[in-house]
Coordinates of C-alpha atoms and ligand atoms in Angstrom, one line a residue:
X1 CA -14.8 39.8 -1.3
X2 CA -15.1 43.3 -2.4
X3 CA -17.4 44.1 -5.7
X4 CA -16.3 47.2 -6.7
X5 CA -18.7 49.1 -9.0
X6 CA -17.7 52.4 -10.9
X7 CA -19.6 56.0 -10.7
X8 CA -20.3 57.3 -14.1
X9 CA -22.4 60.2 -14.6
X10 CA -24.0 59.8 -11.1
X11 CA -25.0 56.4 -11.9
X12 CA -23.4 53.5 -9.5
X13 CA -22.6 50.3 -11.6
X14 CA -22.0 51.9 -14.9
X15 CA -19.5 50.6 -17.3
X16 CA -17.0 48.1 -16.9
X17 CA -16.6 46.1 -20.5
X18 CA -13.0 46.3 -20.1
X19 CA -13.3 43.0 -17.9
X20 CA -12.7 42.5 -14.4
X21 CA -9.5 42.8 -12.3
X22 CA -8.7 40.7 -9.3
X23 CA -6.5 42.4 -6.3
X24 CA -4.6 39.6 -3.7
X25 CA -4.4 39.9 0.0
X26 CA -0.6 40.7 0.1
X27 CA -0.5 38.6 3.6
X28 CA -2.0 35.3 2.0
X29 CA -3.0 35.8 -1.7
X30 CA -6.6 35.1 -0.9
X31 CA -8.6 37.1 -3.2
X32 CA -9.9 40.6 -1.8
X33 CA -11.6 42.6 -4.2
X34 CA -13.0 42.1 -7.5
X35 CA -13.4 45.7 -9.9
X36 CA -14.4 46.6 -13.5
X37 CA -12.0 47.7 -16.0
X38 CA -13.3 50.8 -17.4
X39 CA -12.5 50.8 -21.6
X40 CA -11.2 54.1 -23.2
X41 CA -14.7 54.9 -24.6
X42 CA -16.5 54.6 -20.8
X43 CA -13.4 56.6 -19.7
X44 CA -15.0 59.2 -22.8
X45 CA -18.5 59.2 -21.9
X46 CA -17.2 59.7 -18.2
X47 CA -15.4 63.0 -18.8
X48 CA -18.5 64.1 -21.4
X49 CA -21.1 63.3 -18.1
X50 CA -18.9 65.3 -15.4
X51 CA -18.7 68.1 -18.1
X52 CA -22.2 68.5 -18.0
X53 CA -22.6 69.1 -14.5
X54 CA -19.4 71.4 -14.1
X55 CA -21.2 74.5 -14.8
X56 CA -24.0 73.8 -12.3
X57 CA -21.1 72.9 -8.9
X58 CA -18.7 75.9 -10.5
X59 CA -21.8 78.0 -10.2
X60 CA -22.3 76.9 -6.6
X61 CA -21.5 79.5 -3.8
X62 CA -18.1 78.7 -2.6
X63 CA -19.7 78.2 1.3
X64 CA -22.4 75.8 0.1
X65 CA -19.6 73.3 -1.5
X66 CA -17.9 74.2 1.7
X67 CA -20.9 72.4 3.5
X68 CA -20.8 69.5 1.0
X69 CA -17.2 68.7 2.0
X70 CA -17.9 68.8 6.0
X71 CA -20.7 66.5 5.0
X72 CA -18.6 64.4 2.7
X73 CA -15.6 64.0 5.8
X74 CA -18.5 63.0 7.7
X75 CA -19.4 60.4 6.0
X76 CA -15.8 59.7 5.3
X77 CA -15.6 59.7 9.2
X78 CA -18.1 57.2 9.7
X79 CA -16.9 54.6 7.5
X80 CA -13.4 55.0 8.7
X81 CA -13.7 51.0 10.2
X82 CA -14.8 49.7 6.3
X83 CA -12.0 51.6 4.9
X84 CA -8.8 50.9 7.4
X85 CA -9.9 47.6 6.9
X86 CA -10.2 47.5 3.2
X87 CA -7.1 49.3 3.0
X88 CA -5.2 46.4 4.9
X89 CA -6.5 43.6 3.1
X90 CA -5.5 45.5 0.0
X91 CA -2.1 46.9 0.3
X92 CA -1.1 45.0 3.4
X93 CA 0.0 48.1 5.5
X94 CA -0.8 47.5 9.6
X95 CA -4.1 48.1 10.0
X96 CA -3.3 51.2 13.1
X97 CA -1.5 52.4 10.7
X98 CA -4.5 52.2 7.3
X99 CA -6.7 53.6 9.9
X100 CA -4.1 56.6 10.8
X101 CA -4.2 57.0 6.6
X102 CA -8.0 57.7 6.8
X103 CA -7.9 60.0 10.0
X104 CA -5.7 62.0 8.1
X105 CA -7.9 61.9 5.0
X106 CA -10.5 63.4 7.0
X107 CA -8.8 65.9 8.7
X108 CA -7.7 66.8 5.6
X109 CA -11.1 67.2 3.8
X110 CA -12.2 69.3 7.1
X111 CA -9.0 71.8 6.4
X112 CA -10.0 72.1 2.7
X113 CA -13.9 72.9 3.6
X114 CA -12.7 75.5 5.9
X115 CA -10.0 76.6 3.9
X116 CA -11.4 77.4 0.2
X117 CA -14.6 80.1 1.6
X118 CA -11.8 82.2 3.1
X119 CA -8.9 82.2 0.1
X120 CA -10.1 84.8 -2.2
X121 CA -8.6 87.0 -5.2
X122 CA -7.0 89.9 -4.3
X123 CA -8.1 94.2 -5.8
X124 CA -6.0 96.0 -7.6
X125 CA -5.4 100.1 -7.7
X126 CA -6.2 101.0 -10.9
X127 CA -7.9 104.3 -11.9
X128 CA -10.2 105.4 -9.4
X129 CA -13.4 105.3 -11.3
X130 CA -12.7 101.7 -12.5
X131 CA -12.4 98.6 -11.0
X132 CA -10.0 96.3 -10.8
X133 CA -9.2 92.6 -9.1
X134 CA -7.8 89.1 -9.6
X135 CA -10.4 85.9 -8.5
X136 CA -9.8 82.9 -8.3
X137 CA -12.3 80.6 -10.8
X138 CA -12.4 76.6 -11.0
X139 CA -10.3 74.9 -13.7
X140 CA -13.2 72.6 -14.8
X141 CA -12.9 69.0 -14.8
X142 CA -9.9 67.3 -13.3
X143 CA -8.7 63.7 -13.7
X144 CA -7.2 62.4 -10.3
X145 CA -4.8 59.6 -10.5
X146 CA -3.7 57.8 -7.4
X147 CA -1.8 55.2 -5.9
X148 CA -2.1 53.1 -3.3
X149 CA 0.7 53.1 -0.4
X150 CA -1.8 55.5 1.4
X151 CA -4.8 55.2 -0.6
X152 CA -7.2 57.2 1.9
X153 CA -4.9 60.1 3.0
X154 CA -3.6 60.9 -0.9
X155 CA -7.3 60.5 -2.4
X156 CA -9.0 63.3 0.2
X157 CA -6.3 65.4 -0.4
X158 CA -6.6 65.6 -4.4
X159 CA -10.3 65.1 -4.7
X160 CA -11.3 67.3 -1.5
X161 CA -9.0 70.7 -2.6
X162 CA -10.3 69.7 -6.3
X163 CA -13.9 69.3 -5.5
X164 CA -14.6 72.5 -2.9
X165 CA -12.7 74.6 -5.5
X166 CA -15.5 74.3 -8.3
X167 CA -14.3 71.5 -10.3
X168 CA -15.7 68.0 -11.2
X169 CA -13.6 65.3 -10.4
X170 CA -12.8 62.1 -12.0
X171 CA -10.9 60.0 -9.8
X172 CA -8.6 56.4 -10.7
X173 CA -7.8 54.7 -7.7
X174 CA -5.2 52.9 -7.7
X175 CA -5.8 49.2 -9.4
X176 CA -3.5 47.9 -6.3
X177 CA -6.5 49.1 -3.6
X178 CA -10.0 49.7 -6.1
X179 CA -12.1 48.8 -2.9
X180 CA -10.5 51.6 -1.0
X181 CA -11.8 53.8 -3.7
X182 CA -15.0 52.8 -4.5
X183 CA -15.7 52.8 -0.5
X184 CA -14.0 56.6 -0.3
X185 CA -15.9 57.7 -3.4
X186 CA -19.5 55.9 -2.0
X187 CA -19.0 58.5 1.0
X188 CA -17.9 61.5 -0.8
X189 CA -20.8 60.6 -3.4
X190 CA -23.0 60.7 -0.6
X191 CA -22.2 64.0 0.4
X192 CA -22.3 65.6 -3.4
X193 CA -24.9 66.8 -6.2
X194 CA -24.7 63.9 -8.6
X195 CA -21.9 63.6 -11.1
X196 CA -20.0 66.0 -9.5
X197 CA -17.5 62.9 -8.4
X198 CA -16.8 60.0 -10.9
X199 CA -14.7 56.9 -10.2
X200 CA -13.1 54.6 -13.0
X201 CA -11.3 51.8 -12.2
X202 CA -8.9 49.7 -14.2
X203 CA -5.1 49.2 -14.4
X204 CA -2.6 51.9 -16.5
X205 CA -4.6 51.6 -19.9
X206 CA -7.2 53.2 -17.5
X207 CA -5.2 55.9 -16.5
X208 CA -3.9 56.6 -19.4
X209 CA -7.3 56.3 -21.2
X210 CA -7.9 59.3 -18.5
X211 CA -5.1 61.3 -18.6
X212 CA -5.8 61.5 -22.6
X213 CA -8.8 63.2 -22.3
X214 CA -9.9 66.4 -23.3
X215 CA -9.9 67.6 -19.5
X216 CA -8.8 70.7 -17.5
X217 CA -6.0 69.3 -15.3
X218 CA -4.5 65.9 -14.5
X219 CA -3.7 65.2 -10.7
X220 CA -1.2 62.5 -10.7
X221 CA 0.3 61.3 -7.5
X222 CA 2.7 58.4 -8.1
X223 CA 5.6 56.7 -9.5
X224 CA 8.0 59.2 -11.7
X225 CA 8.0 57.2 -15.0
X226 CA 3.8 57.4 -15.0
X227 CA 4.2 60.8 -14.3
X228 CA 5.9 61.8 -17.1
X229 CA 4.1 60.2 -19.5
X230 CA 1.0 61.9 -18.2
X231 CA 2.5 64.8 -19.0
X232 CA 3.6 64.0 -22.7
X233 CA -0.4 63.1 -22.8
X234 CA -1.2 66.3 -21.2
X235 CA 0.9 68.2 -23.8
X236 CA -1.1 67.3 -26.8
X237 CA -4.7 68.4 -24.4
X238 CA -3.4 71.7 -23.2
X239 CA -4.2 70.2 -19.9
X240 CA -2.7 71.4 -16.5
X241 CA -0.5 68.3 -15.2
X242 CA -0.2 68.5 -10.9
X243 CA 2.4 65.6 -10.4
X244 CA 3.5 63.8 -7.2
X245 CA 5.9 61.3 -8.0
X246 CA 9.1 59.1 -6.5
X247 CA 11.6 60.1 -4.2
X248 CA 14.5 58.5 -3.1
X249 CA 15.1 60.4 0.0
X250 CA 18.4 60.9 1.4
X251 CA 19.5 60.9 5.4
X252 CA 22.5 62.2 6.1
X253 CA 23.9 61.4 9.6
X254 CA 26.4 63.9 11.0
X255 CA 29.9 62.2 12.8
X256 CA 28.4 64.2 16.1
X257 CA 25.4 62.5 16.8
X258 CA 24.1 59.6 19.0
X259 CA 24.4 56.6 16.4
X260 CA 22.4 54.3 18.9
X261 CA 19.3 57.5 18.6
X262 CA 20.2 58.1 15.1
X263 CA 19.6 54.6 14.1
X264 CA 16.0 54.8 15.6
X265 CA 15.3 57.6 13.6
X266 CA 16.3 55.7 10.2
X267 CA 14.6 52.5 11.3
X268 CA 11.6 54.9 11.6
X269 CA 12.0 56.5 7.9
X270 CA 13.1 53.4 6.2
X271 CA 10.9 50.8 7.1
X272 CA 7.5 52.1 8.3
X273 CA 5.0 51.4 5.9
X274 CA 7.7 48.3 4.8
X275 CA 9.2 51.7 2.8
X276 CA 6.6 51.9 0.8
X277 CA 6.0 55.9 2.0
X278 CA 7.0 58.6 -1.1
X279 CA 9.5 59.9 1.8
X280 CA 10.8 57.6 3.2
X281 CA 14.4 56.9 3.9
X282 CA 16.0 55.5 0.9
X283 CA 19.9 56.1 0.9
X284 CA 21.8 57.2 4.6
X285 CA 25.2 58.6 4.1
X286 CA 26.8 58.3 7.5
X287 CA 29.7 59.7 8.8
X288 CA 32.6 57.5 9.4
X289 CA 33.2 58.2 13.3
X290 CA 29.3 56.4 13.9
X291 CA 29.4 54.3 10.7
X292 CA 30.0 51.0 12.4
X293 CA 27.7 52.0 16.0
X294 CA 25.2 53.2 13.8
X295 CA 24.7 50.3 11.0
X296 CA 25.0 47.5 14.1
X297 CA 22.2 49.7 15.4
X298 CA 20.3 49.4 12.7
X299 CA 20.7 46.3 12.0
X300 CA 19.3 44.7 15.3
X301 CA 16.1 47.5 15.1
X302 CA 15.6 46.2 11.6
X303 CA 15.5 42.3 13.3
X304 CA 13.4 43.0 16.5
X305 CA 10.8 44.4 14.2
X306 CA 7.3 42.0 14.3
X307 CA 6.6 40.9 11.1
X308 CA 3.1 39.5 9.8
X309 CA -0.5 40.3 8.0
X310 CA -1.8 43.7 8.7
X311 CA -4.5 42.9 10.1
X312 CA -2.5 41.2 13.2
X313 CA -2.4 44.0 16.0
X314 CA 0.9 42.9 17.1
X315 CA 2.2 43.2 13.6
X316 CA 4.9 46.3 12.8
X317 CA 6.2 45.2 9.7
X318 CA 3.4 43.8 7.1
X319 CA 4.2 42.9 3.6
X320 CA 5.0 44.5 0.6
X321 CA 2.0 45.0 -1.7
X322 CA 2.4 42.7 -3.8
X323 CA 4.8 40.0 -5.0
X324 CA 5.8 42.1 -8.2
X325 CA 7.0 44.8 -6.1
X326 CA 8.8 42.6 -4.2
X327 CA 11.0 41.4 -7.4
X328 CA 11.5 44.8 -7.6
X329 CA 13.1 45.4 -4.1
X330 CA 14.6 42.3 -4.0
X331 CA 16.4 43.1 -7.6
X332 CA 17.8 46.3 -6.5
X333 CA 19.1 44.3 -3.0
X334 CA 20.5 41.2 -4.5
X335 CA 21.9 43.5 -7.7
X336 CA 23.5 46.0 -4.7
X337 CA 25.0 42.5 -3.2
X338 CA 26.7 41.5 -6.5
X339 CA 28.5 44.7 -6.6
X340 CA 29.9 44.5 -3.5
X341 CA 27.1 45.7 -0.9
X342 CA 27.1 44.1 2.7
X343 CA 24.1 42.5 3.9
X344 CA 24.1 42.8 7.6
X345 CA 20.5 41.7 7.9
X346 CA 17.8 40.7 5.4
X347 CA 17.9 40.7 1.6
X348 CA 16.1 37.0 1.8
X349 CA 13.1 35.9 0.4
X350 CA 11.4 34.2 3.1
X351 CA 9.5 30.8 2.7
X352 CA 5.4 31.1 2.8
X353 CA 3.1 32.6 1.3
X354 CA 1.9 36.4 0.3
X355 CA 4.5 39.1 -0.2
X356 CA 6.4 39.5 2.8
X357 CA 10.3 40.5 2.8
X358 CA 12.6 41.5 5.7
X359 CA 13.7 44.5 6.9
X360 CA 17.2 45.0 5.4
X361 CA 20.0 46.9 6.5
X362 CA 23.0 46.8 3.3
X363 CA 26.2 48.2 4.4
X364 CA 29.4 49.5 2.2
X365 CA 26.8 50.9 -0.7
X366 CA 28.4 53.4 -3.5
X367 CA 26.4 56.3 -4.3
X368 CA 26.5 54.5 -7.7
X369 CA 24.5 51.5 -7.1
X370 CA 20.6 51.4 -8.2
X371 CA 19.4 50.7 -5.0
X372 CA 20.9 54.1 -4.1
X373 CA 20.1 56.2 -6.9
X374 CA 16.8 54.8 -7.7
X375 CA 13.6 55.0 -5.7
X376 CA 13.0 51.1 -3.8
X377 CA 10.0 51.6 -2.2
X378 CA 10.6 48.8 0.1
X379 CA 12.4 48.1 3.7
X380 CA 15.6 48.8 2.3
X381 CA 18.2 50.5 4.5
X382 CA 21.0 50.9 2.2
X383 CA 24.3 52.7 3.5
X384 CA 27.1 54.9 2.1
X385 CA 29.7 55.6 4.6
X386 CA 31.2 59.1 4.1
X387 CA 34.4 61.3 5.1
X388 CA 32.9 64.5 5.8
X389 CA 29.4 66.3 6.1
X390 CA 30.3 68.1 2.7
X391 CA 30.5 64.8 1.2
X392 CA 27.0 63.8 3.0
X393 CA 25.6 66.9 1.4
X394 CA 27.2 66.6 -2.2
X395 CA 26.0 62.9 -2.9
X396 CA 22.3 63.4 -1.1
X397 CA 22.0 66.5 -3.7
X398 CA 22.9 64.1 -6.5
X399 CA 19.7 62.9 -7.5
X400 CA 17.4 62.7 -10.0
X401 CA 14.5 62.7 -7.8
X402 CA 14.2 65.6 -5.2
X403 CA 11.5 65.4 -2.6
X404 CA 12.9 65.7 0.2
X405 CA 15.7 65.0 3.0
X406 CA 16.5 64.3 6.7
X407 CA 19.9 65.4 8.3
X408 CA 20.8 64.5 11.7
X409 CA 23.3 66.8 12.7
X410 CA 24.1 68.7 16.3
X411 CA 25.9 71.4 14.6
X412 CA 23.3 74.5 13.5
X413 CA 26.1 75.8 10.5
X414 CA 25.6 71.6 9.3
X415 CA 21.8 72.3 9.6
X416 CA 21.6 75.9 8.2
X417 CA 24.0 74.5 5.3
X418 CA 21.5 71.6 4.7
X419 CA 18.1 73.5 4.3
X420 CA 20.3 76.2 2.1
X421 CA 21.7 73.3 -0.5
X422 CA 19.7 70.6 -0.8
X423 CA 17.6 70.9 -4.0
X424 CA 14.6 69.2 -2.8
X425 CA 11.1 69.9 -1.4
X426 CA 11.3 69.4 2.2
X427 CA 14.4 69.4 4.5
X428 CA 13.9 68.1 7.9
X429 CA 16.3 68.4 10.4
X430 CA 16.8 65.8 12.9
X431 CA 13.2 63.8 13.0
X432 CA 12.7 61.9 9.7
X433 CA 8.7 63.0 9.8
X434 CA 8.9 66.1 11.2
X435 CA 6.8 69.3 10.1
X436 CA 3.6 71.6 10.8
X437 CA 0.4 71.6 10.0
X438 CA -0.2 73.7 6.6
X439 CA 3.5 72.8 5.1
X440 CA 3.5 72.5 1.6
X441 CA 6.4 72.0 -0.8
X442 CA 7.7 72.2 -4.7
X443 CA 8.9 68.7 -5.7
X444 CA 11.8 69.2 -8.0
X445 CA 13.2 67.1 -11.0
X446 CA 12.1 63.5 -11.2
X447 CA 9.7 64.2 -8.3
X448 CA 7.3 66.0 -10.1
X449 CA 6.1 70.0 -9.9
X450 CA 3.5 72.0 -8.5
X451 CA 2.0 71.5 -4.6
X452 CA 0.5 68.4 -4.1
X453 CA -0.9 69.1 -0.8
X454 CA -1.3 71.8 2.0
X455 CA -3.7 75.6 1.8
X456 CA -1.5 75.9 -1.7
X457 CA -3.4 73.2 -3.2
X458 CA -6.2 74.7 -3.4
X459 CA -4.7 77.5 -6.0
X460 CA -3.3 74.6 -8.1
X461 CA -6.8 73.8 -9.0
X462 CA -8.4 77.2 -9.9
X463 CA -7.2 79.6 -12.9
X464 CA -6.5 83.2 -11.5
X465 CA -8.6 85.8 -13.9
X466 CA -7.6 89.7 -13.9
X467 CA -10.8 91.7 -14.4
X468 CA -11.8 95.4 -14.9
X469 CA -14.5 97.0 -15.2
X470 CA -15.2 100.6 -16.3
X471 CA -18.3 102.6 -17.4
X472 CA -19.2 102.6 -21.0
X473 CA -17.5 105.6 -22.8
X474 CA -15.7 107.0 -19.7
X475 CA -19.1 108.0 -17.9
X476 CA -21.7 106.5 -16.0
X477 CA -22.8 103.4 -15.6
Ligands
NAD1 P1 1.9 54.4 -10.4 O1 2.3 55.6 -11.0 O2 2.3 53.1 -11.0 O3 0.3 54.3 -10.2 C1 -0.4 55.4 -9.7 C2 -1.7 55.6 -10.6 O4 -1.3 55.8 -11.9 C3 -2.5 54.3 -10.6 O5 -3.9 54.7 -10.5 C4 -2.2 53.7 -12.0 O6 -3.2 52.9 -12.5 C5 -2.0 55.0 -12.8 N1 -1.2 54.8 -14.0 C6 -0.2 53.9 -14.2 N2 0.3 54.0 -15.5 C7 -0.4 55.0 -16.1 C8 -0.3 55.7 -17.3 N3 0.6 55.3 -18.2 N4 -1.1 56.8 -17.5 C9 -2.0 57.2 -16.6 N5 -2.1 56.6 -15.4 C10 -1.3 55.5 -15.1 O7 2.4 54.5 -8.9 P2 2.1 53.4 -7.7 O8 3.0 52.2 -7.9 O9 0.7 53.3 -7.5 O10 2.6 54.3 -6.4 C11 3.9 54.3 -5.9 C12 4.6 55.5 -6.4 O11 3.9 56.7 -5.9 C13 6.0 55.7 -5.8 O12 6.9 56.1 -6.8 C14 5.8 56.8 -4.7 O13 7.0 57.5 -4.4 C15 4.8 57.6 -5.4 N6 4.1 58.5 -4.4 C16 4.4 59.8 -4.4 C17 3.8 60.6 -3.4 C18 4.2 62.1 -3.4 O14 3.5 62.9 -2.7 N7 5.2 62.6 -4.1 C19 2.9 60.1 -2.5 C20 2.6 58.8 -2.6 C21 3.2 57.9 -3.5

């Protein structure tokens, strides 16, 4: 069993009064890892200890904390075993698939350590015998708030763009996968001046304990409803609030495409990570000419996948993370049922222990339902059949979330219309997880604002400052 121990003020073990929480394997309920639960006044002394030191690591050339990250993602590298395994026995998720999650957390924390040297300010043409330019300064200290669908890969990018910009970080891990934390933050730790990173643990008083703080910005990447009370918090500190948050991502699938491939690509987007990715596939409007080839398709993907315990190589579907989630998903599914929904496979709780549920495919969904509208975050395909692309388009733009959207369409006006009118972040056309290296995106409405990721990340955490400088009195220097 895990025993997590909190960083405060560069000490290891500090704190903890707030008692003790307990996380469950999700595959067997055997207990995993055992944490502190940080009170509101260790959360204080926490932010007063990184303040101290925020002067020294803002004062620190921008190559040298460059150098500190390459040596932190080293050290993240190394222990990539420890945590793909930690992350598994945590939150469930295949453990090819934690290990992915930490890969990508260290190639993220490589990008930011090359990245931040190079970004500067930009000069300004002002009169000729002043000068005058925009630079780019850290914010200060910045509260980082995660969750734990992909502990690893969320964590680097927060803390790593935070941390080689100048600022002090306190980081929350998620209360669903502490041990993933406290192992991420015992490598980054290694790599830093001390106090520079802190790690509290603890459930939502925690966080919100945090987020209440007299800090510089809060970094919150998870569900919509925390988000936004961060950000009444964050109103009464004058703090900058960075927020991540739900989705419920729309596919739209065109009457002119393969329903057989296009069924692949939702199994893909709707049950990887058992749904529990921020974009996954959460509603499919699908045109009435492939509804029924498509949904069939769907249906016997969704039953050939391999369930089991993450840690099981053969295993493609693990559980959900917990069995309060899975009341959740199962609430929306059996509520989506009662209203007239379709199961054509899943929607049952199976026998046993641990959190598992099946991958479900609902068919004859309104747009109305709350499994549709609302974010599930589990593998829940739930399907709208529709008369026309324009329809498609209207009810996948009805949302209150909007992060982003797939279409599946082999008509480039269908495509060109979708990236133009759908009022989310990303629009992917025809591959659920497509994209480049270096894309970032605006979240909009329930999803949250600012760029949670990508080279513009790195801008959400410094404050711009316009300077000029001219000699005293109009003369010399
Ligand atoms: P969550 O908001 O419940 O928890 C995330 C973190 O917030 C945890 O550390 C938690 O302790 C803390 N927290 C909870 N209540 C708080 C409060 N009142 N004040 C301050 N902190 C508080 O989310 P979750 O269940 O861990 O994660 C799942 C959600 O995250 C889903 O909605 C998913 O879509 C979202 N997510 C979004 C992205 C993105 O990039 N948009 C990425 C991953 C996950």
């Amino acid at each position: 069993m895990y025993q997590v121990a909190q960083l405060i003020g560069g000490v290891w073990g500090a704190g903890g009064e707030g008692g003790e929480l307990v996380v469950r394997d999700p595959a067997d309920g055997s207990p995993v890892s055992s944490a502190p639960v940080a009170t509101a006044d260790e959360v204080g002394k926490a932010v007063e200890a990184a303040r101290g030191v925020a002067a020294q690591w803002a004062a620190t050339a921008p190559a040298d904390r460059a150098a500190a990250l390459h040596r932190a993602a080293d050290a993240v590298a190394a222990a990539v075993d420890d945590l793909a395994r930690a992350t598994t026995a945590e939150m469930g998720k295949p453990l090819p698939d934690a290990r992915g999650g930490v890969e990508a957390g260290v190639g993220t924390l490589r990008q930011y350590a090359e990245l931040a040297p190079v970004r500067g300010g930009r000069t300004l043409h002002g009169a000729t015998d002043a000068l005058d330019f925009m630079t780019p300064q850290p914010r200060g200290v910045v509260a980082a708030i995660t969750p734990w669908n992909d502990p690893v890969a969320v964590s680097c990018g927060l803390l790593g763009a935070a941390l080689v910009t100048g600022n002090v970080v306190l980081h929350k891990p998620s209360e669903r996968a502490p041990a993933t934390g406290w192992l991420l933050a015992k490598a980054l730790d290694s790599a830093l001046p001390p106090g520079v990173l802190s790690l509290l643990t603890g459930g939502p008083e925690t966080g919100a304990a945090l987020a209440a703080q007299e800090v510089d910005v809060v970094a919150h990447v998870g569900a919509t409803a925390t988000g936004r009370a961060i950000a009444a918090a964050a109103a009464r500190t004058g703090a900058k609030v960075l927020l991540e948050n739900g989705g419920s991502d729309p596919l739209v699938v065109d009457g002119d495409v393969d329903p057989l491939w296009a069924a692949g690509q939702a199994a893909l987007g709707a049950f990887a990570n058992a749904g529990q990715i921020c974009v996954a596939v959460e509603r499919i409007y699908v045109h009435r000419d492939v509804a029924e080839d498509f949904t069939q398709a769907l249906a016997e993907r969704a039953e050939a996948l391999r369930v089991g315990p993450g840690g099981d190589p053969r295993t493609e579907l693990g559980p959900l993370v917990d069995r309060r989630h899975r009341d959740h998903v199962h609430g929306q599914v059996t509520a989506a049922v009662a209203q007239g929904a379709r199961l054509r496979t899943g929607g049952t709780l199976p026998d046993g222990p641990g959190a598992f549920y099946p991958a479900t495919v609902l068919a004859d969904c309104r747009h109305d339902m709350t499994v549709v509208r609302e974010e599930t975050f589990g593998p829940v395909a739930a399907i709208v059949t529709v008369d026309s692309f324009s329809e498609a388009l209207r009810c996948a733009a009805d949302s209150p979330y909007g992060l982003a959207a797939t279409v599946l369409t082999a008509s480039m006006s269908h495509a060109q219309r979708a990236w133009r009118e759908l009022p989310v972040g990303a629009v992917k056309v025809n591959a659920v997880f497509g994209g480049a290296p270096g894309g970032a995106a605006h979240p909009r409405r329930g999803s949250g604002h600012g760029y949670g990721y990508g080279p513009e990340l790195l801008d959400e955490f410094t404050a711009t400052k316009a300077v000029h400088l001219e000699a005293p009195g109009g003369g010399h220097w």
